[in-house]
PDB file of C-alpha atoms in Angstrom:
ATOM      1  CA  ASP A   8       8.844  -4.926  -2.992  1.00 96.00           C
ATOM      2  CA  ILE A   9       9.739  -2.385  -5.893  1.00 98.00           C
ATOM      3  CA  GLN A  10      10.183   1.425  -4.947  1.00 98.00           C
ATOM      4  CA  MET A  11       9.996   4.060  -7.595  1.00 98.00           C
ATOM      5  CA  THR A  12      11.611   7.318  -7.014  1.00 98.00           C
ATOM      6  CA  GLN A  13      11.108  10.240  -9.523  1.00 98.00           C
ATOM      7  CA  SER A  14      12.436  13.292  -9.230  1.00 98.00           C
ATOM      8  CA  PRO A  15      12.142  16.046  -9.027  1.00 97.00           C
ATOM      9  CA  SER A  16       9.461  16.080  -6.663  1.00 98.00           C
ATOM     10  CA  SER A  17       7.990  19.197  -8.555  1.00 97.00           C
ATOM     11  CA  LEU A  18       9.277  21.388 -11.114  1.00 97.00           C
ATOM     12  CA  SER A  19       7.760  24.818 -12.123  1.00 97.00           C
ATOM     13  CA  ALA A  20       7.996  25.516 -16.119  1.00 96.00           C
ATOM     14  CA  SER A  21       6.799  27.866 -18.515  1.00 95.00           C
ATOM     15  CA  VAL A  22       4.160  27.234 -22.035  1.00 96.00           C
ATOM     16  CA  GLY A  23       6.689  25.647 -24.735  1.00 96.00           C
ATOM     17  CA  ASP A  24       9.175  24.579 -22.595  1.00 97.00           C
ATOM     18  CA  ARG A  25      11.055  21.565 -22.730  1.00 97.00           C
ATOM     19  CA  VAL A  26      10.174  19.240 -19.649  1.00 98.00           C
ATOM     20  CA  THR A  27      12.033  15.814 -18.235  1.00 98.00           C
ATOM     21  CA  ILE A  28      11.015  13.799 -15.332  1.00 98.00           C
ATOM     22  CA  THR A  29      12.462  11.040 -14.203  1.00 98.00           C
ATOM     23  CA  CYS A  30      11.864   7.827 -12.581  1.00 98.00           C
ATOM     24  CA  ARG A  31      14.473   4.867 -10.812  1.00 98.00           C
ATOM     25  CA  ALA A  32      13.579   1.804 -10.019  1.00 98.00           C
ATOM     26  CA  SER A  33      15.456   0.360  -6.915  1.00 98.00           C
ATOM     27  CA  GLN A  34      16.012  -2.566  -8.929  1.00 98.00           C
ATOM     28  CA  SER A  35      15.241  -4.131 -12.924  1.00 98.00           C
ATOM     29  CA  ILE A  36      11.693  -4.155 -14.010  1.00 98.00           C
ATOM     30  CA  SER A  37      12.756  -4.294 -17.833  1.00 97.00           C
ATOM     31  CA  THR A  38      10.401  -2.161 -19.743  1.00 97.00           C
ATOM     32  CA  TYR A  39       7.418  -2.306 -17.121  1.00 97.00           C
ATOM     33  CA  LEU A  40       7.388   0.689 -16.723  1.00 98.00           C
ATOM     34  CA  ASN A  41       3.962   3.160 -16.717  1.00 98.00           C
ATOM     35  CA  TRP A  42       3.333   6.524 -16.716  1.00 98.00           C
ATOM     36  CA  TYR A  43       0.401   8.447 -14.796  1.00 98.00           C
ATOM     37  CA  GLN A  44      -0.770  12.317 -15.601  1.00 98.00           C
ATOM     38  CA  GLN A  45      -3.521  13.504 -12.803  1.00 98.00           C
ATOM     39  CA  LYS A  46      -4.782  17.128 -12.775  1.00 97.00           C
ATOM     40  CA  PRO A  47      -6.608  18.064  -9.107  1.00 95.00           C
ATOM     41  CA  GLY A  48      -9.791  16.447  -8.618  1.00 95.00           C
ATOM     42  CA  THR A  49      -9.726  14.156 -11.408  1.00 97.00           C
ATOM     43  CA  ALA A  50      -8.544  10.757 -12.060  1.00 98.00           C
ATOM     44  CA  PRO A  51      -5.019   9.835 -13.140  1.00 98.00           C
ATOM     45  CA  LYS A  52      -4.914   9.082 -17.014  1.00 98.00           C
ATOM     46  CA  LEU A  53      -3.000   6.724 -18.300  1.00 98.00           C
ATOM     47  CA  LEU A  54      -0.784   8.551 -20.750  1.00 98.00           C
ATOM     48  CA  ILE A  55       2.351   6.189 -21.952  1.00 98.00           C
ATOM     49  CA  TYR A  56       2.701   1.898 -21.367  1.00 97.00           C
ATOM     50  CA  ALA A  57       5.471  -0.108 -21.516  1.00 97.00           C
ATOM     51  CA  ALA A  58       8.356   2.491 -21.340  1.00 97.00           C
ATOM     52  CA  SER A  59       7.678   4.148 -24.275  1.00 97.00           C
ATOM     53  CA  SER A  60       4.229   3.350 -26.238  1.00 97.00           C
ATOM     54  CA  LEU A  61       2.242   5.912 -25.718  1.00 97.00           C
ATOM     55  CA  GLN A  62      -1.796   5.471 -24.887  1.00 97.00           C
ATOM     56  CA  SER A  63      -4.083   6.121 -27.796  1.00 96.00           C
ATOM     57  CA  GLY A  64      -4.896   9.387 -27.565  1.00 97.00           C
ATOM     58  CA  VAL A  65      -2.458  11.360 -26.116  1.00 98.00           C
ATOM     59  CA  PRO A  66      -0.446  13.821 -28.109  1.00 97.00           C
ATOM     60  CA  SER A  67       3.042  13.079 -29.774  1.00 97.00           C
ATOM     61  CA  ARG A  68       4.237  15.893 -27.332  1.00 97.00           C
ATOM     62  CA  PHE A  69       4.796  13.198 -24.623  1.00 98.00           C
ATOM     63  CA  THR A  70       7.625  10.776 -25.017  1.00 98.00           C
ATOM     64  CA  GLY A  71       8.712   8.003 -22.338  1.00 98.00           C
ATOM     65  CA  SER A  72      12.231   6.184 -22.284  1.00 98.00           C
ATOM     66  CA  GLY A  73      14.529   3.995 -20.560  1.00 98.00           C
ATOM     67  CA  SER A  74      14.778   0.327 -19.444  1.00 98.00           C
ATOM     68  CA  GLY A  75      16.312  -1.805 -16.219  1.00 98.00           C
ATOM     69  CA  THR A  76      16.115   0.916 -13.748  1.00 98.00           C
ATOM     70  CA  ASP A  77      15.974   4.374 -14.965  1.00 98.00           C
ATOM     71  CA  PHE A  78      12.889   6.019 -16.888  1.00 98.00           C
ATOM     72  CA  THR A  79      11.806   9.974 -18.025  1.00 98.00           C
ATOM     73  CA  VAL A  80       8.622  11.161 -19.627  1.00 98.00           C
ATOM     74  CA  THR A  81       9.490  13.873 -21.588  1.00 98.00           C
ATOM     75  CA  ILE A  82       7.067  16.656 -22.294  1.00 98.00           C
ATOM     76  CA  SER A  83       8.643  18.628 -25.682  1.00 97.00           C
ATOM     77  CA  SER A  84       6.895  21.872 -25.694  1.00 96.00           C
ATOM     78  CA  LEU A  85       4.655  22.104 -22.701  1.00 97.00           C
ATOM     79  CA  GLN A  86       0.789  23.276 -23.247  1.00 96.00           C
ATOM     80  CA  PRO A  87      -1.406  24.449 -20.811  1.00 94.00           C
ATOM     81  CA  GLU A  88      -3.509  21.781 -20.403  1.00 95.00           C
ATOM     82  CA  ASP A  89       0.316  19.917 -18.795  1.00 96.00           C
ATOM     83  CA  PHE A  90       0.039  21.712 -15.985  1.00 93.00           C
ATOM     84  CA  ALA A  91      -0.219  18.167 -13.791  1.00 97.00           C
ATOM     85  CA  THR A  92       1.052  15.983 -10.879  1.00 98.00           C
ATOM     86  CA  TYR A  93       2.862  13.304 -12.660  1.00 98.00           C
ATOM     87  CA  TYR A  94       3.256   8.888 -11.501  1.00 98.00           C
ATOM     88  CA  CYS A  95       5.553   6.413 -13.000  1.00 98.00           C
ATOM     89  CA  GLN A  96       4.764   2.879 -12.144  1.00 98.00           C
ATOM     90  CA  GLN A  97       6.025  -0.105 -12.325  1.00 98.00           C
ATOM     91  CA  SER A  98       4.164  -3.195 -13.272  1.00 97.00           C
ATOM     92  CA  TYR A  99       7.445  -5.702 -12.657  1.00 97.00           C
ATOM     93  CA  SER A 100       6.228  -7.317 -10.021  1.00 95.00           C
ATOM     94  CA  THR A 101       3.302  -7.355  -7.063  1.00 95.00           C
ATOM     95  CA  PRO A 102       2.566  -5.003  -5.003  1.00 96.00           C
ATOM     96  CA  ARG A 103       2.345  -2.485  -8.023  1.00 96.00           C
ATOM     97  CA  THR A 104       4.253   0.010  -7.017  1.00 98.00           C
ATOM     98  CA  PHE A 105       4.103   4.206  -8.081  1.00 98.00           C
ATOM     99  CA  GLY A 106       6.436   6.645  -7.382  1.00 98.00           C
ATOM    100  CA  GLN A 107       5.786   9.497  -5.492  1.00 98.00           C
ATOM    101  CA  GLY A 108       4.814  11.769  -8.639  1.00 98.00           C
ATOM    102  CA  THR A 109       6.271  15.129 -10.150  1.00 98.00           C
ATOM    103  CA  LYS A 110       3.945  18.409  -9.708  1.00 98.00           C
ATOM    104  CA  VAL A 111       4.583  20.422 -12.865  1.00 98.00           C
ATOM    105  CA  ASP A 112       3.412  23.887 -12.004  1.00 94.00           C
ATOM    106  CA  ILE A 113       3.949  27.311 -13.642  1.00 87.00           C
ATOM    107  CA  LYS A 114       6.649  29.210 -13.753  1.00 86.00           C
TER     108      LYS A 114
ATOM    109  CA  GLN B   5     -17.968   4.758 -24.181  1.00 94.00           C
ATOM    110  CA  VAL B   6     -16.432   3.507 -20.652  1.00 96.00           C
ATOM    111  CA  GLN B   7     -17.445   3.982 -17.460  1.00 98.00           C
ATOM    112  CA  LEU B   8     -15.775   2.850 -14.312  1.00 98.00           C
ATOM    113  CA  VAL B   9     -18.323   4.296 -11.652  1.00 98.00           C
ATOM    114  CA  GLU B  10     -17.270   3.800  -7.900  1.00 98.00           C
ATOM    115  CA  SER B  11     -19.478   4.439  -4.474  1.00 97.00           C
ATOM    116  CA  GLY B  12     -20.371   2.936  -1.270  1.00 97.00           C
ATOM    117  CA  GLY B  13     -17.613   5.631   0.173  1.00 97.00           C
ATOM    118  CA  GLY B  14     -18.316   7.729   3.339  1.00 97.00           C
ATOM    119  CA  LEU B  15     -17.541   8.531   6.788  1.00 98.00           C
ATOM    120  CA  VAL B  16     -17.025   5.657   8.774  1.00 98.00           C
ATOM    121  CA  LYS B  17     -15.679   5.189  12.822  1.00 98.00           C
ATOM    122  CA  PRO B  18     -12.417   3.101  13.866  1.00 98.00           C
ATOM    123  CA  GLY B  19     -12.986  -0.038  13.493  1.00 98.00           C
ATOM    124  CA  GLY B  20     -16.283   0.238  11.103  1.00 98.00           C
ATOM    125  CA  SER B  21     -16.418  -1.487   7.892  1.00 98.00           C
ATOM    126  CA  LEU B  22     -17.824   0.058   4.569  1.00 98.00           C
ATOM    127  CA  ARG B  23     -18.299  -2.149   1.588  1.00 98.00           C
ATOM    128  CA  LEU B  24     -17.507  -0.190  -1.920  1.00 98.00           C
ATOM    129  CA  SER B  25     -18.566  -0.981  -5.675  1.00 98.00           C
ATOM    130  CA  CYS B  26     -17.465  -0.211  -8.927  1.00 98.00           C
ATOM    131  CA  ALA B  27     -19.882  -0.574 -11.894  1.00 98.00           C
ATOM    132  CA  ALA B  28     -18.381  -1.073 -14.888  1.00 98.00           C
ATOM    133  CA  SER B  29     -19.824   0.134 -18.938  1.00 98.00           C
ATOM    134  CA  GLY B  30     -18.598   0.199 -22.059  1.00 97.00           C
ATOM    135  CA  PHE B  31     -15.871  -2.635 -22.368  1.00 96.00           C
ATOM    136  CA  ARG B  32     -15.584  -6.301 -21.326  1.00 97.00           C
ATOM    137  CA  PHE B  33     -15.075  -6.088 -17.983  1.00 97.00           C
ATOM    138  CA  SER B  34     -15.298 -10.483 -17.422  1.00 97.00           C
ATOM    139  CA  ASP B  35     -11.965 -10.443 -19.593  1.00 96.00           C
ATOM    140  CA  TYR B  36     -10.099  -7.558 -17.387  1.00 96.00           C
ATOM    141  CA  TYR B  37      -8.182  -7.546 -14.405  1.00 96.00           C
ATOM    142  CA  MET B  38      -9.147  -5.587 -11.720  1.00 97.00           C
ATOM    143  CA  SER B  39      -7.319  -3.468  -9.220  1.00 98.00           C
ATOM    144  CA  TRP B  40      -8.218  -1.044  -6.332  1.00 98.00           C
ATOM    145  CA  ILE B  41      -6.347   2.213  -5.498  1.00 98.00           C
ATOM    146  CA  ARG B  42      -6.359   4.783  -3.496  1.00 98.00           C
ATOM    147  CA  GLN B  43      -4.637   8.346  -2.219  1.00 98.00           C
ATOM    148  CA  ALA B  44      -4.978   9.622   0.400  1.00 98.00           C
ATOM    149  CA  PRO B  45      -5.786  13.932   0.329  1.00 97.00           C
ATOM    150  CA  GLY B  46      -2.713  15.054  -0.582  1.00 96.00           C
ATOM    151  CA  LYS B  47      -0.755  12.142  -1.091  1.00 97.00           C
ATOM    152  CA  GLY B  48       0.332  10.151  -3.767  1.00 98.00           C
ATOM    153  CA  LEU B  49      -1.333   6.675  -5.494  1.00 98.00           C
ATOM    154  CA  GLU B  50      -1.387   3.613  -3.708  1.00 98.00           C
ATOM    155  CA  TRP B  51      -1.914   0.016  -4.828  1.00 98.00           C
ATOM    156  CA  LEU B  52      -4.276  -2.202  -3.120  1.00 98.00           C
ATOM    157  CA  SER B  53      -5.431  -5.456  -4.554  1.00 98.00           C
ATOM    158  CA  TYR B  54      -6.239  -6.685  -7.883  1.00 96.00           C
ATOM    159  CA  ILE B  55      -8.773  -9.502  -8.897  1.00 97.00           C
ATOM    160  CA  SER B  56      -8.159 -11.978 -11.632  1.00 96.00           C
ATOM    161  CA  SER B  57     -10.612 -12.093 -14.750  1.00 96.00           C
ATOM    162  CA  SER B  58     -12.041 -15.119 -13.442  1.00 96.00           C
ATOM    163  CA  ALA B  59     -11.835 -13.899  -9.276  1.00 97.00           C
ATOM    164  CA  SER B  60      -9.463 -17.292  -9.293  1.00 97.00           C
ATOM    165  CA  THR B  61      -6.260 -14.942  -8.055  1.00 96.00           C
ATOM    166  CA  LYS B  62      -6.347 -12.235  -5.805  1.00 97.00           C
ATOM    167  CA  TYR B  63      -3.423  -9.909  -4.457  1.00 97.00           C
ATOM    168  CA  TYR B  64      -2.896  -7.431  -1.708  1.00 98.00           C
ATOM    169  CA  ALA B  65      -0.677  -5.303  -0.524  1.00 97.00           C
ATOM    170  CA  ASP B  66       0.887  -5.422   2.952  1.00 97.00           C
ATOM    171  CA  SER B  67      -1.108  -2.651   3.591  1.00 97.00           C
ATOM    172  CA  VAL B  68      -4.828  -3.885   3.976  1.00 98.00           C
ATOM    173  CA  LYS B  69      -4.101  -7.535   3.736  1.00 98.00           C
ATOM    174  CA  GLY B  70      -6.486  -9.863   6.194  1.00 97.00           C
ATOM    175  CA  ARG B  71      -8.753  -6.349   6.515  1.00 98.00           C
ATOM    176  CA  PHE B  72      -9.680  -5.572   2.685  1.00 98.00           C
ATOM    177  CA  THR B  73     -11.040  -8.457   0.628  1.00 98.00           C
ATOM    178  CA  ILE B  74     -11.739  -7.796  -3.631  1.00 98.00           C
ATOM    179  CA  SER B  75     -14.394 -10.029  -5.321  1.00 98.00           C
ATOM    180  CA  ARG B  76     -16.337  -9.516  -8.651  1.00 98.00           C
ATOM    181  CA  ASP B  77     -19.623 -10.220  -9.879  1.00 98.00           C
ATOM    182  CA  ASN B  78     -18.743 -11.276 -13.798  1.00 98.00           C
ATOM    183  CA  ALA B  79     -22.787 -10.811 -14.364  1.00 98.00           C
ATOM    184  CA  LYS B  80     -22.355  -7.759 -13.051  1.00 98.00           C
ATOM    185  CA  ASN B  81     -20.189  -5.886 -14.265  1.00 98.00           C
ATOM    186  CA  SER B  82     -19.189  -5.419 -10.752  1.00 98.00           C
ATOM    187  CA  LEU B  83     -16.372  -4.481  -8.618  1.00 98.00           C
ATOM    188  CA  TYR B  84     -16.346  -5.102  -5.039  1.00 98.00           C
ATOM    189  CA  LEU B  85     -14.238  -3.707  -1.643  1.00 98.00           C
ATOM    190  CA  GLN B  86     -14.832  -4.811   1.715  1.00 98.00           C
ATOM    191  CA  MET B  87     -13.008  -3.224   3.698  1.00 98.00           C
ATOM    192  CA  ASN B  88     -13.147  -4.030   7.946  1.00 98.00           C
ATOM    193  CA  SER B  89     -11.161  -2.783  10.716  1.00 98.00           C
ATOM    194  CA  LEU B  90     -10.736   0.563   9.112  1.00 98.00           C
ATOM    195  CA  ARG B  91      -8.130   2.936  10.500  1.00 98.00           C
ATOM    196  CA  ALA B  92      -7.842   7.059   9.914  1.00 98.00           C
ATOM    197  CA  GLU B  93      -4.767   5.623   8.006  1.00 98.00           C
ATOM    198  CA  ASP B  94      -7.183   4.254   5.206  1.00 98.00           C
ATOM    199  CA  THR B  95      -8.590   7.284   4.621  1.00 98.00           C
ATOM    200  CA  ALA B  96      -8.693   8.064   0.876  1.00 98.00           C
ATOM    201  CA  VAL B  97     -10.311   8.728  -2.590  1.00 98.00           C
ATOM    202  CA  TYR B  98     -10.324   4.995  -3.827  1.00 98.00           C
ATOM    203  CA  TYR B  99     -10.286   4.364  -7.070  1.00 98.00           C
ATOM    204  CA  CYS B 100     -11.068   1.362  -9.562  1.00 98.00           C
ATOM    205  CA  ALA B 101      -9.484   0.702 -12.399  1.00 98.00           C
ATOM    206  CA  SER B 102      -9.219  -1.443 -15.170  1.00 97.00           C
ATOM    207  CA  ASP B 103      -6.016  -4.280 -15.313  1.00 93.00           C
ATOM    208  CA  THR B 104      -4.976  -3.851 -18.551  1.00 92.00           C
ATOM    209  CA  TYR B 105      -2.508  -6.533 -20.031  1.00 91.00           C
ATOM    210  CA  SER B 106      -1.365  -6.251 -23.246  1.00 89.00           C
ATOM    211  CA  ASN B 107       1.557  -8.358 -23.841  1.00 84.00           C
ATOM    212  CA  PRO B 108       4.101  -8.189 -21.616  1.00 86.00           C
ATOM    213  CA  ILE B 109       2.843  -5.450 -19.335  1.00 92.00           C
ATOM    214  CA  TYR B 110      -0.262  -4.793 -17.147  1.00 95.00           C
ATOM    215  CA  TYR B 111      -1.344  -0.849 -16.768  1.00 97.00           C
ATOM    216  CA  PHE B 112      -4.114   0.820 -15.297  1.00 98.00           C
ATOM    217  CA  GLU B 113      -6.170   2.543 -18.462  1.00 97.00           C
ATOM    218  CA  TYR B 114      -9.191   2.635 -17.518  1.00 98.00           C
ATOM    219  CA  TRP B 115     -10.447   4.499 -13.963  1.00 98.00           C
ATOM    220  CA  GLY B 116     -13.228   5.610 -12.003  1.00 98.00           C
ATOM    221  CA  GLN B 117     -13.827   8.775 -10.496  1.00 98.00           C
ATOM    222  CA  GLY B 118     -13.288   7.593  -7.197  1.00 98.00           C
ATOM    223  CA  THR B 119     -14.588   7.459  -3.925  1.00 98.00           C
ATOM    224  CA  LEU B 120     -13.846   9.170  -0.661  1.00 98.00           C
ATOM    225  CA  VAL B 121     -13.739   6.746   2.258  1.00 98.00           C
ATOM    226  CA  THR B 122     -12.854   9.089   6.000  1.00 98.00           C
ATOM    227  CA  VAL B 123     -12.118   7.082   9.166  1.00 98.00           C
ATOM    228  CA  SER B 124     -12.685   9.353  12.144  1.00 97.00           C
ATOM    229  CA  SER B 125     -14.367   9.532  15.177  1.00 96.00           C
TER     230      SER B 125
END
């Protein structure tokens, strides 16, 4: 199984900050990488698919990049509604594994 | 609009069984692969199983293989998860999600609100 490791596990940031979350795969997955955002008590929401394609309706302050084993999602200017937990997930092979999550909270 | 509505969760004793349902609307259900994903309290996301659009292909995570069975009824726009031999570690919120394909990648585009399964004596 492909292991997905996110860093950091949590971070504190302020509104307006630039935030970057990293996801590393245990083997090369090309660009078969998706990102989700989850707020407490709600279902995850797709943000980015295929490493860098922004899902319809997602603000342009979210940017995904990477290929192979190393990926990032960047929030260019953190907004109050962005405080949440973020998960990466690989679709290169089954089982489709998730990272452990990165919680972004208010500094 | 797109809706996925799970039902069937609840409290069950260890070793017991439960059947979850997911009712889909607002998209062409029969064209989509579908998956079940769960989240234990305070933990991350765990993919469990997917089923192809025609139900000809099914795949399971090792953690549930042999105990859980995924199925679908395209005429009813419904997805199911039969869970047998339940254990305490199966306690989680269970989500159904569309396994959307956009060449060449699959991603979980639509999600239900989740249904809580608690396994406890």
